[in-house]
Short mmCIF file of C-alpha atoms and ligand atoms in Angstrom, two decimals:
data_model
loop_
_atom_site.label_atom_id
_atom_site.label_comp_id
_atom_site.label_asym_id
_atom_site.label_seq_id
_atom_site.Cartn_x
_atom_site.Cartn_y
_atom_site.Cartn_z
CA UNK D 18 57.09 129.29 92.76
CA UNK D 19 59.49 129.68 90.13
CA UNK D 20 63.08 128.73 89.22
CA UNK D 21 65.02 131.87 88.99
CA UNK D 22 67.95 132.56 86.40
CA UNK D 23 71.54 132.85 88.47
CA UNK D 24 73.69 135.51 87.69
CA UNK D 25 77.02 135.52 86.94
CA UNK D 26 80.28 137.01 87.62
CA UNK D 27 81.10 139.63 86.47
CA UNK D 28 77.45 140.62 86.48
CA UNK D 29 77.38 143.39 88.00
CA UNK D 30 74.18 142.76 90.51
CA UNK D 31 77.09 140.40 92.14
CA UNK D 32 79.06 143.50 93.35
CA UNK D 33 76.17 145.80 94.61
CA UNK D 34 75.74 146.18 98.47
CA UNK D 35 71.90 144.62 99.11
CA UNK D 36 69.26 146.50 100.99
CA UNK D 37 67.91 145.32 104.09
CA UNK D 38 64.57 144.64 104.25
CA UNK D 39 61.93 146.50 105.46
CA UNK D 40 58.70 144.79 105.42
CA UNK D 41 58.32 141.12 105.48
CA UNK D 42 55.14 140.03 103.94
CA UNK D 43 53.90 137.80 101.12
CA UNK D 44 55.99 138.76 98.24
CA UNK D 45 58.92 138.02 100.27
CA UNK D 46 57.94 134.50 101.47
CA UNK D 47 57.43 133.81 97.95
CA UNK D 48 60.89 135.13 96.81
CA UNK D 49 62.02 132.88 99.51
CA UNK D 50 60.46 130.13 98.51
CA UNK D 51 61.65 130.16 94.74
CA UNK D 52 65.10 131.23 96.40
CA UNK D 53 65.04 127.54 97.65
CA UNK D 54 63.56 125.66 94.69
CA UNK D 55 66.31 127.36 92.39
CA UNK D 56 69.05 126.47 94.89
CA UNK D 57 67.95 122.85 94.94
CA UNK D 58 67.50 122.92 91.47
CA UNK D 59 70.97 123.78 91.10
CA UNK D 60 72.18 122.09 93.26
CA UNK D 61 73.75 124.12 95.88
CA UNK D 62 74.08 124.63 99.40
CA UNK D 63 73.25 128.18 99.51
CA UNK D 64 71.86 130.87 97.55
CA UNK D 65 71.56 135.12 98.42
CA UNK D 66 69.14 137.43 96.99
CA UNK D 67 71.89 139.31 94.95
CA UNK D 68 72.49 136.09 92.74
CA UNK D 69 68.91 136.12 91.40
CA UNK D 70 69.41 139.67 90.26
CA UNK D 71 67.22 141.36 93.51
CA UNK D 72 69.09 143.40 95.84
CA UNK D 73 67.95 142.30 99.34
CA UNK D 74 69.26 140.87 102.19
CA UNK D 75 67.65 137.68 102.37
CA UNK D 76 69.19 134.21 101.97
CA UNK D 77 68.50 130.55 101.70
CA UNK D 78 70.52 127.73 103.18
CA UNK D 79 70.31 123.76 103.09
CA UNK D 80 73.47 121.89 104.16
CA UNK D 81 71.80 118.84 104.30
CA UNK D 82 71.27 117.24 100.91
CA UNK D 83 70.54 113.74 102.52
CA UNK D 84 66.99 115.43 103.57
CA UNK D 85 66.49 118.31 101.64
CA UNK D 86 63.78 120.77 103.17
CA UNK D 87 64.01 119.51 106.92
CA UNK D 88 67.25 122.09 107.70
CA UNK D 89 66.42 124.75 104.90
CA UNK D 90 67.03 128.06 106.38
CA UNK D 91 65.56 131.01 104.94
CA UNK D 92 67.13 134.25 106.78
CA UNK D 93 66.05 137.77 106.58
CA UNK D 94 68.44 140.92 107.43
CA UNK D 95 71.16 138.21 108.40
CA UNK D 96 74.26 139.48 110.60
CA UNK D 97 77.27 137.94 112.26
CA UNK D 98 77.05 138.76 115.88
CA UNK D 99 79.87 136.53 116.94
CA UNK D 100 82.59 134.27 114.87
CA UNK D 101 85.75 131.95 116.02
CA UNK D 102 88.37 130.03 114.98
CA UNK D 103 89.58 129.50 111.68
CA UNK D 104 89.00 127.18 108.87
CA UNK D 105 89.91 126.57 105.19
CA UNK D 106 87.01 125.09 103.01
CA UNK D 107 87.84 124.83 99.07
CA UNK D 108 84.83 126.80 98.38
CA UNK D 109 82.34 127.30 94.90
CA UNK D 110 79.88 129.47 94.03
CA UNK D 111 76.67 129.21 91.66
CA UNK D 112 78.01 132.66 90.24
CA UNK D 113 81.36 131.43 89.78
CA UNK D 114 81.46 129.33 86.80
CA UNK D 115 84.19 126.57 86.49
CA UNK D 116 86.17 127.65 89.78
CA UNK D 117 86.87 126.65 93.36
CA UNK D 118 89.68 128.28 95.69
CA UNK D 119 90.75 127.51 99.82
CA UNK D 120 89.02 130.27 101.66
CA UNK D 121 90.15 130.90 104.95
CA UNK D 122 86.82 131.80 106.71
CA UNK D 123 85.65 131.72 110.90
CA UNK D 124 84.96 128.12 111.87
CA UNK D 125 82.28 128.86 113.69
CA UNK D 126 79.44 131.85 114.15
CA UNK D 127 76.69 132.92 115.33
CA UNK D 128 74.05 134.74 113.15
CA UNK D 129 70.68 136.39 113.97
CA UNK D 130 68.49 137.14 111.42
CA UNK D 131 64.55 137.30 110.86
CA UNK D 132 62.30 134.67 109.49
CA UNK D 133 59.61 134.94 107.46
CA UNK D 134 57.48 134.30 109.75
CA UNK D 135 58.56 137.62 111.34
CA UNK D 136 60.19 135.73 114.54
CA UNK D 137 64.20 137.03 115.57
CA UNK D 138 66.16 134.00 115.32
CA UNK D 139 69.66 133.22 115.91
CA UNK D 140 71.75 130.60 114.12
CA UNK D 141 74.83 129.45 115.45
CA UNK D 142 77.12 127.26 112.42
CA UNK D 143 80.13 125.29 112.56
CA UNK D 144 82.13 123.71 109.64
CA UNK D 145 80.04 123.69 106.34
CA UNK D 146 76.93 125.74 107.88
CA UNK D 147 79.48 128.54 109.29
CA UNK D 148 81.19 128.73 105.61
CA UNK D 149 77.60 129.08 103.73
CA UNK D 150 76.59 131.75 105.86
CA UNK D 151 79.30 133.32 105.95
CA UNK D 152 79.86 132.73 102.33
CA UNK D 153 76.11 133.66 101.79
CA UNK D 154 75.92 137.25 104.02
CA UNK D 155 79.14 138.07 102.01
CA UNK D 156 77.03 138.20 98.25
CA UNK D 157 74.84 140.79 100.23
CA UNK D 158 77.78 142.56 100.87
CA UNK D 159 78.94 142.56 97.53
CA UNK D 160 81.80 140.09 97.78
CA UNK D 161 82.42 137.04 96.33
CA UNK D 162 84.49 134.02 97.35
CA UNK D 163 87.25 135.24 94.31
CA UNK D 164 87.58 138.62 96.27
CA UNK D 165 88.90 136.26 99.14
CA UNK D 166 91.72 134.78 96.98
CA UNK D 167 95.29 136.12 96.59
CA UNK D 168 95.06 138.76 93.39
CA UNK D 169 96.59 136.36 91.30
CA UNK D 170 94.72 133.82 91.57
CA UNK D 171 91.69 136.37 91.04
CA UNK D 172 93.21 137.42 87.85
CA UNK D 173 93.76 134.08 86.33
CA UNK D 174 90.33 133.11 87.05
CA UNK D 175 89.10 136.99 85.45
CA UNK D 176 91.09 136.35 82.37
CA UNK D 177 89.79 132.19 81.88
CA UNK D 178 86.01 134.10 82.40
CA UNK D 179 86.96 136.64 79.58
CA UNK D 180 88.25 134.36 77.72
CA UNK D 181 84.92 131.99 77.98
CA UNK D 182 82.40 135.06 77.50
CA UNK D 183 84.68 135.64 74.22
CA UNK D 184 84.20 132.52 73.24
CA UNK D 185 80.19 132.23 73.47
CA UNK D 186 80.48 129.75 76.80
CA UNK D 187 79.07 132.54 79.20
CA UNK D 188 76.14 129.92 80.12
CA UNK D 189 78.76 127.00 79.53
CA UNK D 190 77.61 124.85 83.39
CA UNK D 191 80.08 121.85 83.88
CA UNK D 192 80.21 121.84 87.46
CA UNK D 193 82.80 120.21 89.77
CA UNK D 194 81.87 117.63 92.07
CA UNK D 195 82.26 119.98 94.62
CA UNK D 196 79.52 121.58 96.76
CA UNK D 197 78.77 124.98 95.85
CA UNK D 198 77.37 128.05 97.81
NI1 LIG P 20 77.96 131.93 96.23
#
């Protein structure tokens, strides 16, 4: 296991659809598990394949920080097969640096995916766990939490990025207090 380097924005592995996976075997479950480490390294809540620079479906979530491991969720070839409601969570993102925005997202789905054990699960998520996966399957889409904001509000955040990767702060961390996907 390894701690992997995030990306990000506007890297450009951030904006690439990922490809599912096709075989699950060893390699994977070890991705996986460094997926984790780095995400509660972090710390975050949630971390997708795309934001370690490898363009897979696969994702890692752990909503519960008062007993890390016992909840983690590692998901293979994860999909929305149902979603309801509606809820606003001010959301963050490991790949976003310095920002967090309301995000109107489904308050509650259901997800199947594969583990790596190979078994067909399904997931169903309310509050928090419903706005990290949906949050997560979105960064194997391609799509970030900014692409869910009004355009203005994604161009004052583009321009305060430019302005930091002008300035030599591209790695510059100081994170909110908030919980980040
Ligand atoms: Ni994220």
């Amino acid at each position: 296991m390894a701690l992997l380097r995030i990306r990000k924005f506007p890297d450009d592995v951030l904006k690439k659809p990922a490809l599912p996976v096709e075989s699950i075997n060893g390699r994977l479950a070890q991705l996986l598990d460094s997926m984790a480490q780095t995400m509660y390294a972090a710390p975050g809540v949630g971390l997708a394949a795309p934001q370690i620079g490898e363009s897979q479906r696969v994702i890692v979530i752990d909503t519960d920080h008062e007993e890390p491991g016992k909840h983690l969720l590692k998901l293979i070839n994860p999909e929305i097969v149902e979603s309801e409601g509606k809820i606003i969570w001010e959301e963050g993102c490991l790949s976003v640096v310095d920002y967090t925005a309301d995000v109107e997202r489904a308050k509650h789905v259901l997800v199947r995916a594969w583990t790596p054990e190979q078994k067909q699960i399904e997931i169903e998520g309310d509050e928090l766990l419903a706005v990290a996966l949906q949050h997560e399957i979105d960064h194997l889409n391609g799509k970030l939490f900014i692409d869910r904001i009004s355009r203005i509000k994604r161009e004052l955040y583009k321009r305060k990025r430019n302005k930091m990767l002008k300035e030599g702060k591209a790695d510059h961390d100081e994170r909110p207090s908030k919980v980040l996907i």
